[in-house]
Every structure is written in structure tokens, then in C-alpha cells.
Short mmCIF file of C-alpha atoms and ligand atoms in Angstrom, two decimals:
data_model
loop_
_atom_site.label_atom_id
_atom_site.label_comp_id
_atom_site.label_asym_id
_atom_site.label_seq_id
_atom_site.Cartn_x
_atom_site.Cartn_y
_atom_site.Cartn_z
CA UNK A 1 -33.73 -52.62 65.41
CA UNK A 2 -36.46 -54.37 64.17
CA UNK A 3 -39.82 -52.09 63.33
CA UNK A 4 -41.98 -54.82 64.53
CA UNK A 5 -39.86 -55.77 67.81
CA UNK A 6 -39.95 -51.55 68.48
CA UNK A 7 -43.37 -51.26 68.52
CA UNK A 8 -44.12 -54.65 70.76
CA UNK A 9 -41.19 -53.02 73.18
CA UNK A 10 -43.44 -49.82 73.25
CA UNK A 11 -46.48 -51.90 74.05
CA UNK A 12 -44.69 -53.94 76.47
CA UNK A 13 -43.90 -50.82 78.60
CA UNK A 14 -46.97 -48.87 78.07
CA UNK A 15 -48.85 -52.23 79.55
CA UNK A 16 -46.15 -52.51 82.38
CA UNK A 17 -46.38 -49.06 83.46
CA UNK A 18 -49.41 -46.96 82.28
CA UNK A 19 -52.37 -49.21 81.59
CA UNK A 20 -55.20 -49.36 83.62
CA UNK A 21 -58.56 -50.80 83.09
CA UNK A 22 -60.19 -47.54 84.99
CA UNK A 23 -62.79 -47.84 87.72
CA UNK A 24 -65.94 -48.54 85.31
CA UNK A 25 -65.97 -51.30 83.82
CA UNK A 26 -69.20 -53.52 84.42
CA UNK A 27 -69.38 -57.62 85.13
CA UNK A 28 -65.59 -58.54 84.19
CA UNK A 29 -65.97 -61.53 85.02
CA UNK A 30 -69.14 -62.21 82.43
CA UNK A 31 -67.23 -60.83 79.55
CA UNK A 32 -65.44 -62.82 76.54
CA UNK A 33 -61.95 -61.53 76.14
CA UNK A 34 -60.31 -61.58 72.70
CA UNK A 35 -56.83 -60.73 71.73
CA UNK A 36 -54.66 -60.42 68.78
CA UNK A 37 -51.03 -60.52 68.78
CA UNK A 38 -48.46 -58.97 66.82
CA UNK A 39 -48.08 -62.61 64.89
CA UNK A 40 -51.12 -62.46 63.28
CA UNK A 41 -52.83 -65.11 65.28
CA UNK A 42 -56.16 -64.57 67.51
CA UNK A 43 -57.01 -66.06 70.83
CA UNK A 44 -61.13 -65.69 71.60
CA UNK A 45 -62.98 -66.92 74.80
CA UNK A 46 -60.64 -65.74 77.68
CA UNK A 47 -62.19 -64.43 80.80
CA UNK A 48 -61.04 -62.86 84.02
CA UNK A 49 -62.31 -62.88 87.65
CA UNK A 50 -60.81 -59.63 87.78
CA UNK A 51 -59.34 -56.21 86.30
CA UNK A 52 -55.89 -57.29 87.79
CA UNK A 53 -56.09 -60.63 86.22
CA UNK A 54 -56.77 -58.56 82.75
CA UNK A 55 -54.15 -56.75 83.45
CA UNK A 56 -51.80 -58.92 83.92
CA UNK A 57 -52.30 -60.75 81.30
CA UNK A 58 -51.47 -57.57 78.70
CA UNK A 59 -48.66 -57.33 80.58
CA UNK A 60 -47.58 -60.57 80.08
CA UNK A 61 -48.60 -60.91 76.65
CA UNK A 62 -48.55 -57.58 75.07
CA UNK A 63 -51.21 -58.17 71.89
CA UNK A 64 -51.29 -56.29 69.04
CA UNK A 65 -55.30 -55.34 70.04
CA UNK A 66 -57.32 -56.16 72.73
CA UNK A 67 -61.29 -57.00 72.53
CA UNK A 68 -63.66 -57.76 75.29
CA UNK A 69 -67.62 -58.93 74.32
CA UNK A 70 -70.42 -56.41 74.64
CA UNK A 71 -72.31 -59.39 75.78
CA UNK A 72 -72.56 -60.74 78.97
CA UNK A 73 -72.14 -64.75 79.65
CA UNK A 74 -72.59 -67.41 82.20
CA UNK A 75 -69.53 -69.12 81.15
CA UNK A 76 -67.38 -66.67 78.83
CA UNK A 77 -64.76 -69.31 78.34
CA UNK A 78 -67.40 -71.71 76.45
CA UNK A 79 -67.84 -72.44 72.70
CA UNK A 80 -70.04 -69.79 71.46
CA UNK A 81 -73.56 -71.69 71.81
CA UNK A 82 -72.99 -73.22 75.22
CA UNK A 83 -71.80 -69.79 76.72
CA UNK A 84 -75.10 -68.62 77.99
CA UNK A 85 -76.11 -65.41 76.91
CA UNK A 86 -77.70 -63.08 79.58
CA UNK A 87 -77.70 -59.54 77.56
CA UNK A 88 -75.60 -57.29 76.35
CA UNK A 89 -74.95 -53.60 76.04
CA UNK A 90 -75.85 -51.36 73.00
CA UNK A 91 -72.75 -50.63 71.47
CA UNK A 92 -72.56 -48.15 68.62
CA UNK A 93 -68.92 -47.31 66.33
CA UNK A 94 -68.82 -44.65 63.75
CA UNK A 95 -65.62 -45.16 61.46
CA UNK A 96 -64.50 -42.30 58.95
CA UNK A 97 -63.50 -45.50 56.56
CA UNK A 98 -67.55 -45.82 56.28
CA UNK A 99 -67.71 -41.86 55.95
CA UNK A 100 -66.36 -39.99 52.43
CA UNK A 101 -64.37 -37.22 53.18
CA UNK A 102 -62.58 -35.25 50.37
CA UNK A 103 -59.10 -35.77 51.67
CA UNK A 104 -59.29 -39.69 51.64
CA UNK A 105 -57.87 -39.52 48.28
CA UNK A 106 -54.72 -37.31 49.61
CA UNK A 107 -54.11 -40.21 52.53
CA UNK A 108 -55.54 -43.19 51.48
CA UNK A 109 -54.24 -46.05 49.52
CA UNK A 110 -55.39 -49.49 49.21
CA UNK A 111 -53.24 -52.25 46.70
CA UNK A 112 -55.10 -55.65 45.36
CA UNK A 113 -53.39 -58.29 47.43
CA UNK A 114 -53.69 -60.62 44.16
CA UNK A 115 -52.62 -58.63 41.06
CA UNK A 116 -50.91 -55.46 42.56
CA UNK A 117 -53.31 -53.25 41.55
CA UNK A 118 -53.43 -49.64 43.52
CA UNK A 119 -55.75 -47.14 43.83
CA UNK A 120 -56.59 -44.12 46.06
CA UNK A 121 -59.30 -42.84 48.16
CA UNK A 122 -62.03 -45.25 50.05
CA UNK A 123 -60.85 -49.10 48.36
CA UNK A 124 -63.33 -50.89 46.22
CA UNK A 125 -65.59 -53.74 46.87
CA UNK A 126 -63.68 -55.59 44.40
CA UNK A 127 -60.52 -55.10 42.48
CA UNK A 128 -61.25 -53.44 39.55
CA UNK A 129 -58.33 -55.19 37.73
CA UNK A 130 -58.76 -58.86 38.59
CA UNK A 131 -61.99 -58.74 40.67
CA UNK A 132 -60.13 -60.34 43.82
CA UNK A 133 -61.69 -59.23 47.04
CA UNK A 134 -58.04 -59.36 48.54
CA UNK A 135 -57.99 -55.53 49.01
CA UNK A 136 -55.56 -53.91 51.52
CA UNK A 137 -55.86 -50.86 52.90
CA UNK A 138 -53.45 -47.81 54.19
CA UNK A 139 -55.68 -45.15 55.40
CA UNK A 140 -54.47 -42.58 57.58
CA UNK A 141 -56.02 -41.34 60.91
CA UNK A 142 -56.70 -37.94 59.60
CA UNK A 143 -57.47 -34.89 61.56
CA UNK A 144 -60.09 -34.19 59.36
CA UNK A 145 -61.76 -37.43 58.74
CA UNK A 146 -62.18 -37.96 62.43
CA UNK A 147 -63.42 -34.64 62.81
CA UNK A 148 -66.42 -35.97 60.75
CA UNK A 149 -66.62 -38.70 62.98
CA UNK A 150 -67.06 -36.57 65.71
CA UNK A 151 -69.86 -34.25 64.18
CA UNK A 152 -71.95 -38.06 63.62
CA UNK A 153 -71.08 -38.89 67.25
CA UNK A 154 -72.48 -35.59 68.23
CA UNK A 155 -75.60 -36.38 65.96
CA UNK A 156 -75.69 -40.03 67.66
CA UNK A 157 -75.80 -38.78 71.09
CA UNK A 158 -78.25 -36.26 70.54
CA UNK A 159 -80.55 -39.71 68.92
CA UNK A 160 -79.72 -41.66 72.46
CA UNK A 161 -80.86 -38.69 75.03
CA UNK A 162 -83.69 -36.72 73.27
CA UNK A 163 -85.29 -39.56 71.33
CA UNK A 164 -84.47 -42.69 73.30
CA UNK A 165 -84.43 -41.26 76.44
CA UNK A 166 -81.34 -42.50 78.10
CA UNK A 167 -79.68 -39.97 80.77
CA UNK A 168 -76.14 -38.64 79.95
CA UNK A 169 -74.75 -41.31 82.68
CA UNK A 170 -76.02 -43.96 80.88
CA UNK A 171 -73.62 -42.79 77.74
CA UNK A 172 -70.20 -43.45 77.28
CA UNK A 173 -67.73 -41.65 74.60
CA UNK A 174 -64.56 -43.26 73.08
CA UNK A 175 -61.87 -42.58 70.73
CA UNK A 176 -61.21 -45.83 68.85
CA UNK A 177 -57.82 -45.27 68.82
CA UNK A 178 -57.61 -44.89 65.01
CA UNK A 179 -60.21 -43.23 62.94
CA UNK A 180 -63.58 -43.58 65.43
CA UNK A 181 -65.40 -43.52 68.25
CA UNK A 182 -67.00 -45.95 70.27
CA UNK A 183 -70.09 -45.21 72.25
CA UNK A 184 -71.83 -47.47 75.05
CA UNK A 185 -75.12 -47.71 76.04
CA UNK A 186 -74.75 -48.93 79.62
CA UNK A 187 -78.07 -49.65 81.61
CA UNK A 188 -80.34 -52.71 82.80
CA UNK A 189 -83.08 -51.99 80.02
CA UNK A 190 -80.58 -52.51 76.61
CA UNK A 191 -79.25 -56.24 78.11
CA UNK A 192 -81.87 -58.19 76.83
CA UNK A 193 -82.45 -56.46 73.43
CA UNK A 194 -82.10 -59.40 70.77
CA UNK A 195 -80.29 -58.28 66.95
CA UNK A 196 -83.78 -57.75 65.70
CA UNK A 197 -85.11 -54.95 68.08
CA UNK A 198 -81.17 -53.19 67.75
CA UNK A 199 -81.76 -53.45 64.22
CA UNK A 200 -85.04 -51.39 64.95
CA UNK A 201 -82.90 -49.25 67.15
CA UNK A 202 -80.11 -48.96 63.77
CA UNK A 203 -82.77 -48.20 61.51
CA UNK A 204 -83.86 -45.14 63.41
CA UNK A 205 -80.66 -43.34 64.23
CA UNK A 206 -80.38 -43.90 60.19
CA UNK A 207 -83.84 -42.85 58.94
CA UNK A 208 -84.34 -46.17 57.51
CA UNK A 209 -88.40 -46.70 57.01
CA UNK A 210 -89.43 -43.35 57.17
CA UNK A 211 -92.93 -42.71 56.06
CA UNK A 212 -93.09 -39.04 55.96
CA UNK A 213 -96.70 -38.82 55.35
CA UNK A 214 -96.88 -40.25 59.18
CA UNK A 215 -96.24 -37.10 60.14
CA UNK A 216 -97.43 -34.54 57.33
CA UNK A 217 -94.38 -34.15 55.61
CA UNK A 218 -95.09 -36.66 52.56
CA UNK A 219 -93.84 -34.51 49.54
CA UNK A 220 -97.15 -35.74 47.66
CA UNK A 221 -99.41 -34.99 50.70
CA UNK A 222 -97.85 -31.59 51.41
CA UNK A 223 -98.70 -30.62 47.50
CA UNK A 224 -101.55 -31.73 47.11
CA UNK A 225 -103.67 -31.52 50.31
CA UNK A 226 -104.83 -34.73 49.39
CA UNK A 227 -105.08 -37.40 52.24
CA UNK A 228 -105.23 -35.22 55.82
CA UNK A 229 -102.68 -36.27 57.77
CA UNK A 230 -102.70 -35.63 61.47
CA UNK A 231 -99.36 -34.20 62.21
CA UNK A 232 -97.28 -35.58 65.01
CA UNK A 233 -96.29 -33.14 67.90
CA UNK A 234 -92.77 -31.53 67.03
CA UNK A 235 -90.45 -34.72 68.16
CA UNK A 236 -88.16 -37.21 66.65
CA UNK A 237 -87.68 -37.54 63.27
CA UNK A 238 -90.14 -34.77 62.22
CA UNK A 239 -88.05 -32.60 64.51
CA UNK A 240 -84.91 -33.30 62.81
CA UNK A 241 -86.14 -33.01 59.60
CA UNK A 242 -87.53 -29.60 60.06
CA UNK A 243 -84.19 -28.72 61.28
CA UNK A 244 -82.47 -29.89 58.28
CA UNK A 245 -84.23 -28.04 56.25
CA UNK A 246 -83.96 -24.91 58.09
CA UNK A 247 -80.25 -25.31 59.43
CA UNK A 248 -78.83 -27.00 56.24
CA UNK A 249 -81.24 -26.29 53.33
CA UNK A 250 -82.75 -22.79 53.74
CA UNK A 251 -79.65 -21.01 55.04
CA UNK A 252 -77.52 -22.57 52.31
CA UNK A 253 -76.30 -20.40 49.67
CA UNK A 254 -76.67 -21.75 45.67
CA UNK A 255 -73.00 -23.37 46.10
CA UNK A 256 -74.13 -25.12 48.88
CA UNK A 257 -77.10 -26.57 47.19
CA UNK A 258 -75.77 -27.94 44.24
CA UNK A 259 -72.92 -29.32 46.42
CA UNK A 260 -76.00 -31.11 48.22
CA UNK A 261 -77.00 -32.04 44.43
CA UNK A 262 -79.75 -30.18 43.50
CA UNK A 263 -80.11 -29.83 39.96
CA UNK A 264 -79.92 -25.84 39.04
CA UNK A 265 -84.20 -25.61 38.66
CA UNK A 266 -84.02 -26.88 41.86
CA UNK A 267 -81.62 -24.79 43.65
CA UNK A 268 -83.44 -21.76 42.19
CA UNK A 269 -86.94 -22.71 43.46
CA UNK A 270 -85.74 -23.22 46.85
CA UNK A 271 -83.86 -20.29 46.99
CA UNK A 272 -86.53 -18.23 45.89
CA UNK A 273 -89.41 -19.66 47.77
CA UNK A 274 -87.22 -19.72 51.06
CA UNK A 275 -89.93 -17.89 53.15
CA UNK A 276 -92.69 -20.19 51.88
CA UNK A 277 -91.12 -22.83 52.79
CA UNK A 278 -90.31 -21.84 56.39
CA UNK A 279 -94.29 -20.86 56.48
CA UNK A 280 -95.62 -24.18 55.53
CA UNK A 281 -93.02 -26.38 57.60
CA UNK A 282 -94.72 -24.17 60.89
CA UNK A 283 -97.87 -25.59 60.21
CA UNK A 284 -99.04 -28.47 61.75
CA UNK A 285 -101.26 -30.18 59.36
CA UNK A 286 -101.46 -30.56 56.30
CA UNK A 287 -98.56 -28.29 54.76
CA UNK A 288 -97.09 -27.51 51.56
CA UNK A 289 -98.48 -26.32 49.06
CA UNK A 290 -96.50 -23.75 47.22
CA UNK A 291 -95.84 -22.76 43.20
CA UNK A 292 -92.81 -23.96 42.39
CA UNK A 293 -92.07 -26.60 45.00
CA UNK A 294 -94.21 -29.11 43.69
CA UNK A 295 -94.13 -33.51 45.92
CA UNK A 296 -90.92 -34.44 44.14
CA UNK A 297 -88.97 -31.22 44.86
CA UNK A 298 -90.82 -31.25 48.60
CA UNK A 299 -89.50 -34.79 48.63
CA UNK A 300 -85.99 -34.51 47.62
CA UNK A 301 -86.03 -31.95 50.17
CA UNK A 302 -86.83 -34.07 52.84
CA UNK A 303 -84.61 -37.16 52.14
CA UNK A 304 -81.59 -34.61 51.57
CA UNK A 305 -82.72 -33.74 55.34
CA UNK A 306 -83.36 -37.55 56.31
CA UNK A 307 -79.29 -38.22 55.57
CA UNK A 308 -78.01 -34.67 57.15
CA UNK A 309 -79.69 -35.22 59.98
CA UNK A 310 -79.16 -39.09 60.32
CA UNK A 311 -76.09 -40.21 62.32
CA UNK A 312 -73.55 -42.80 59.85
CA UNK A 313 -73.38 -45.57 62.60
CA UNK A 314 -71.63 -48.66 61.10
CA UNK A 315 -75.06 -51.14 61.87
CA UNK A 316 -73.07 -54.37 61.81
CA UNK A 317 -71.69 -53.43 64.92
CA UNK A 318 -74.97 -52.60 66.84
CA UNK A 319 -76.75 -55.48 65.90
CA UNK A 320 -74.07 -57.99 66.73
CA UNK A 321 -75.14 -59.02 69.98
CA UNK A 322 -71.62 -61.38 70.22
CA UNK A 323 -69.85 -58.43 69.43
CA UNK A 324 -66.02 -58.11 70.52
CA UNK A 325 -64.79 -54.46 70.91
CA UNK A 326 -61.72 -52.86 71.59
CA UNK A 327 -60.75 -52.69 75.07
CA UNK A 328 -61.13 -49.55 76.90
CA UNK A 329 -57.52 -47.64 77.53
CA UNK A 330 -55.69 -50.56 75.29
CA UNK A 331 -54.02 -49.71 72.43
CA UNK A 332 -54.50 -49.97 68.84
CA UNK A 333 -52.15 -51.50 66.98
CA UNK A 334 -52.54 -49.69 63.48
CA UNK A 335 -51.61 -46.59 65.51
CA UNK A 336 -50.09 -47.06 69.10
CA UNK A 337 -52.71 -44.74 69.89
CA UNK A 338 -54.98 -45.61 73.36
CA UNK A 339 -58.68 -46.15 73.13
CA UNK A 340 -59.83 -43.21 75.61
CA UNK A 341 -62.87 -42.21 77.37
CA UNK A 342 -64.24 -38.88 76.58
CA UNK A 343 -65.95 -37.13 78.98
CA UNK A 344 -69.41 -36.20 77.62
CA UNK A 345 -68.85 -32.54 78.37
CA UNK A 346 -65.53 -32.24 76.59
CA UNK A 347 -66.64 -34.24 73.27
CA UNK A 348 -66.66 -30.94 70.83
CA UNK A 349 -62.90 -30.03 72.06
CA UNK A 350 -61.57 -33.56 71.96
CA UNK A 351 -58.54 -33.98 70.49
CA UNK A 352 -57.43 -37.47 69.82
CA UNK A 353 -53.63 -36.07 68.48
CA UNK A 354 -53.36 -34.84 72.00
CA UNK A 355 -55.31 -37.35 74.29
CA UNK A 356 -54.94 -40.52 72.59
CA UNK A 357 -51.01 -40.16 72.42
CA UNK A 358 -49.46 -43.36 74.62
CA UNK A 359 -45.88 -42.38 74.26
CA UNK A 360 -44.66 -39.01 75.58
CA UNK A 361 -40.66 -39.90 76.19
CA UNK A 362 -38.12 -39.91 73.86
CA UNK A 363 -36.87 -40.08 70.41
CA UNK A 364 -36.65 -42.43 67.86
CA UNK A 365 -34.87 -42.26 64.56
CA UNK A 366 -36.91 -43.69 61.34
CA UNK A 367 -36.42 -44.23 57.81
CA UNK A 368 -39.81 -42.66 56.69
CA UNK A 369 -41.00 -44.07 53.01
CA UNK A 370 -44.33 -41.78 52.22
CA UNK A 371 -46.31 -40.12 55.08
CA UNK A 372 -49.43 -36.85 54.75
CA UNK A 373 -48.53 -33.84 57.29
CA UNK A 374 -50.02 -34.43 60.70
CA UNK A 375 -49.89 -32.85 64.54
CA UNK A 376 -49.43 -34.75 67.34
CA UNK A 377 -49.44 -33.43 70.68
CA UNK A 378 -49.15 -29.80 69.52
CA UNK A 379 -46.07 -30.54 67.12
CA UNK A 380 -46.43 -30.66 63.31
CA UNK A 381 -45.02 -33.30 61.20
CA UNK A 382 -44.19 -33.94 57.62
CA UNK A 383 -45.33 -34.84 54.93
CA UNK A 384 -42.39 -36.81 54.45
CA UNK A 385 -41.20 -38.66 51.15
CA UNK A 386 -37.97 -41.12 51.96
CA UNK A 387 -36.48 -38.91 54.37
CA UNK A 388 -34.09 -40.45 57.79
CA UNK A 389 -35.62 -38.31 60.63
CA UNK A 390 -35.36 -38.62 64.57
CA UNK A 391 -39.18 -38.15 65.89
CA UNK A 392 -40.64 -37.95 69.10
CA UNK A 393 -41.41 -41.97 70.06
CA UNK A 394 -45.08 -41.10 69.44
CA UNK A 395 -44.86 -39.93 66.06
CA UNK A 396 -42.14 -42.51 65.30
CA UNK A 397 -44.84 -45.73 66.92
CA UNK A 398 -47.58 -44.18 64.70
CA UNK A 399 -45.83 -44.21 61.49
CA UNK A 400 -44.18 -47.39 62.33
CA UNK A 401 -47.75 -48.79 62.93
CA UNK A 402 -48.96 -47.64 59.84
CA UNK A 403 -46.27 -49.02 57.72
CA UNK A 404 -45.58 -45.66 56.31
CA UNK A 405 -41.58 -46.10 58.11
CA UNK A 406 -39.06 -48.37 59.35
CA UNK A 407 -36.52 -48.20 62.52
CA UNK A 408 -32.72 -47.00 62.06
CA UNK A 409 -30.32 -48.55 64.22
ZN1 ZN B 501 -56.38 -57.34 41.53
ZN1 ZN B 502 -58.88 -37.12 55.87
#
């Protein structure tokens, strides 16, 4: 059989059967609806009175990915000016493609579409052969990568409740469906937030803008008790980075540090003024003077803080106020995977090899050309290398998906 025709069968009957749009899902009927199919093509500015209209609809055309606007519309089905814009939610994606890991250069390969070039590992702007921007790339949805997805989705969260305010009901969890999560910020006060005040929003979560002297912890202040600097009660970002610094920086061993990339003077002077350093963060004004930690190593320790304790959002998608995302409990086509909701409660033991999987029936038999081990659904698999195996149809869809295998039969 066909690979391609497999997969769309698989979607057909997980549409027919399984999918539903579940029980919150807010103004359907304001929404733009996007879809791409397994051709290649796109269709934009579809709407539906209802969730059985949507549904329906996959049924009937079974795309490759389904999208639906953050924003909410007047008239969804207009051109993009004339739609009337009347808010949107705040919508935040954290990708492990935007994340280095040290196994992307096990499972990831990208190829120049132009000259053929290949490389591993997260692709280049540019190809580094002929400069063509024409880069495609094969990553894998690694257990590990998304696992540092997660622990920025944890950090995210954390941002949205004790910083921002918003309750736990007013936060949703996804899995993407392929190497991220999705979260939504779903409440009356986000809607009318224009690009520029998400931005805002972006460059907090990131630590973009910080002036640490605001709030006594300006390397150059904290040495040399010049300017005095009220400090700011223990909240937000002068929380967080006091928490770095104790959590990450203090209780790290020399290893640690340099893997951080402190030089070895460095390393050394924080290791041996440890107790110092946990005095003078305690204080609240005016800390930091100590021998050996003079404002640049004070401030090197801070931004090293500033980006552990940040959360690696991808701000395009925030700020985009048109945004399209990927439909809730649709599948992803670069996987067969579903995008699911996680309940807040449950995010550290989520499992997207178990609760993701679409296809729990059968068997398929594939011609497998290169694939990394993985689990799925409590089974181990591989690594293969241009081996004829039958696989359970969930493993088979994913490999399928990811071009890594072929149909036999
Ligand atoms: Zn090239
Ligand atoms: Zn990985």
C-alpha cells in the first residue's frame, strides 16, 4: 500500500470514530479555521456555527493538520482586514526545536533542499554549502527533548499564576502532538491585549529588559555600595533570581559550573565564597560586597540566573494576535500523534508516548530506512537501520509520518 494513502486511512478512522472537540472550547463560531491536507495545499478562513459542523468536516476531509485562530472575529470567513477583530487569547508554545538538547545531534538531520548538503543536530540559518535558506528538517520527537519542554512549561506556568496572577482555571496544558506544548490563557482580561503589550508580556517570562539595579541586585551596585538602591519586596524576577542562584548556582558542584561556563577563576570564587554569597543575597538593600566576587563576577552570576530561571517560550507565537494553532484533540501529521489536554495536576507525570498515542489496534508491517530507539505506550522500539518489521499501527503511523519508513504490502 501506499505510505501516504496508510496514514490518510488512519486519519480517516481516527476522525470517524474517536475525535471529539471536548466540552471546552470557547466562541466556535468566532474562530478562523485553517487546515492543511495531505497534498500540500492550505485552506484558511473557514468557520463553524458549531463543534459538530467542525467535526464533520475532519471527517469528511481528513487534513494533514488542523488550526483554529486564537483570535476571535465578527466574521471569521472574511479577508484578514475586514474580519473584525474583537480579542484574542494569550497563547504561549514552547518547541524543543527552539531548545538545544545534547541528543539532537543523535536524532536530528536536516539536508539543503538546493545543493544536498546534510548536517546533524538543530539545522542552520543558512546552508553552509550554498547559503540557500531551503533547509529541511527530520527531527525526532524525543523523549528527552520534550522532557525539556516540559521543565520550561513548568517554569511558564509558575510565570502565569505567581507573577501574573491568573488562577489555575484560567490555564490550559497541551501536548503539541510532536515536540511541544501548547498553553492557553483563557479569560475576559487577555482578549483585548494588542502584539505590543504581549510583547511586554514575552519579554518578562524571558527576562528581556531587566535592570537589576531596580531591585538591588546590579552587579556594580552590589560591589560597590555606590548608588542605594531601595530593594523591592521578595517577588517576581528578584525572586527567581535569588532562586537561581541558590537552587542552580550555589548547590552546583565545579562540573556543574563550568558546564554553566564559568571560566575556572570563576568557578573557584563562587565555590569558595558560597556562604557569603547566600549572606548578602538575604539582605535587602544594598548587598554584595564580598573579596573575590567583585560587579562582573556578581553580574555573570545573575544573567546565568536570568536564563535558568526564564521560561524558552517561542515569542512569535505570543505576539501574533492572528495566530492559527493546532486544534485541540486533532492530530499532527509529522507524527499521528493527538494534540491532548493535560490536566494541570498531572503535568510532571505526563507522558506524551503513552497519552498522545491515536492508534491502539493492530499491526502494520514497514520497511524501516533509519530510525533512534523510542517507547511508545510502554513498548520499546528500535533503533532500526533498513530492517522489514511488523509494528504496532502506532509505531508503524509515527515512523511513516516521519519519513523514517515505508508500507509493505
Ligand atoms: Zn545548500
Ligand atoms: Zn532528544
Amino acid at each position: 500500500m501506499d505510505s501516504r494513502a496508510f496514514v490518510q486511512n488512519m486519519f480517516r478512522e481516527y476522525y470517524a470514530k474517536d475525535f471529539s472537540l471536548g466540552e471546552d472550547f470557547p466562541s466556535i463560531e468566532k474562530r478562523e479555521f485553517g487546515f492543511a491536507s495531505f497534498g500540500g495545499w492550505m485552506l484558511r478562513h473557514k468557520s463553524f456555527k458549531t463543534a459538530e459542523e467542525l467535526e464533520f468536516f475532519l471527517q469528511d476531509s481528513v487534513p494533514y493538520g488542523a488550526y483554529f485562530s486564537c483570535a476571535y472575529y465578527e466574521d471569521p470567513e472574511a479577508d484578514m482586514n475586514k474580519k473584525g477583530w474583537l480579542g484574542a487569547d494569550l497563547i504561549f508554545d514552547v518547541d524543543a526545536d527552539h531548545i538545544p538538547t545534547s541528543c539532537n545531534k543523535i536524532h536530528d538531520e536536516w539536508v539543503c533542499g538546493s545543493c544536498g548538503f546534510a548536517g546533524r543536530g538543530i539545522e542552520p540559518e543558512k546552508c553552509p554549502s550554498c547559503s540557500s535558506e531551503k533547509i529541511e528538517v527530520n527531527s525526532w520527537p524525543c523523549e528527552v527533548c520534550i522532557e525539556t519542554a516540559k521543565v520550561e512549561i513548568i517554569k511558564l506556568v509558575d510565570f502565569l499564576v505567581d507573577d501574573f496572577g491568573f488562577s489555575e482555571k484560567e490555564i490550559r496544558l497541551f501536548f503539541s502532538g510532536h515536540r511541544g506544548y501548547h498553553v492557553y490563557v483563557q479569560t475576559k482580561s487577555v482578549e483585548p491585549l494588542d502584539a505590543i503589550a504581549r510583547k511586554e508580556i514575552t519579554d518578562y517570562i524571558c527576562g528581556r529588559g531587566l535592570r537589576f539595579s531596580s531591585f538591588g541586585l546590579d552587579g556594580k551596585v552590589l560591589a560597590t555600595k555606590k548608588g542605594a538602591f531601595k530593594v523591592l519586596a521578595d517577588l517576581g524576577w528578584r525572586r527567581r533570581i535569588v532562586r537561581g542562584i541558590k537552587d542552580a548556582i550555589l548547590n552546583a558542584d565545579e562540573q556543574k559550573l563550568a558546564s554553566f561556563g564559568f571560566s575556572n577563576a570563576d568557578t573557584r570564587a563562587i565555590l569558595e565564597n558560597k556562604e557569603k554569597i547566600l549572606i548578602e543575597l538575604e539582605k535587602s538593600d544594598k548587598a554584595g560586597l564580598i573579596k573575590g566576587i567583585g560587579p562582573e563576577r556578581w553580574e555573570k552570576i545573575v544573567n546565568l540566573s536570568v536564563s535558568l530561571q526564564s521560561a524558552k517560550i517561542d515569542t512569535v507565537v505570543t505576539t501574533d494576535v492572528h495566530r492559527l494553532i493546532r486544534l485541540d484533540n486533532s492530530l499532527h501529521g509529522k507524527t499521528g500523534f493527538k494534540k491532548v489536554e493535560i490536566p494541570m495536576s498531572a503535568i510532571e507525570d505526563f507522558d506524551p508516548f503513552k497519552s498522545a498515542v491515536a492508534f491502539t489496534k493492530g499491526e502494520v508491517t514497514v520497511l524501516v530506512s533509519s530510525a533512534p530507539a523510542f517507547k511508545l505506550d510502554d513498548e520499546t522500539f528500535g533503533p532500526y537501520k533498513n530492517q522489514k518489521i511488523e509494528l504496532p499501527t502506532a509505531a508503524a503511523v509515527l515512523l511513516v509520518c516521519k519519513g523514517r519508513a515505508e508500507v509493505i504490502g
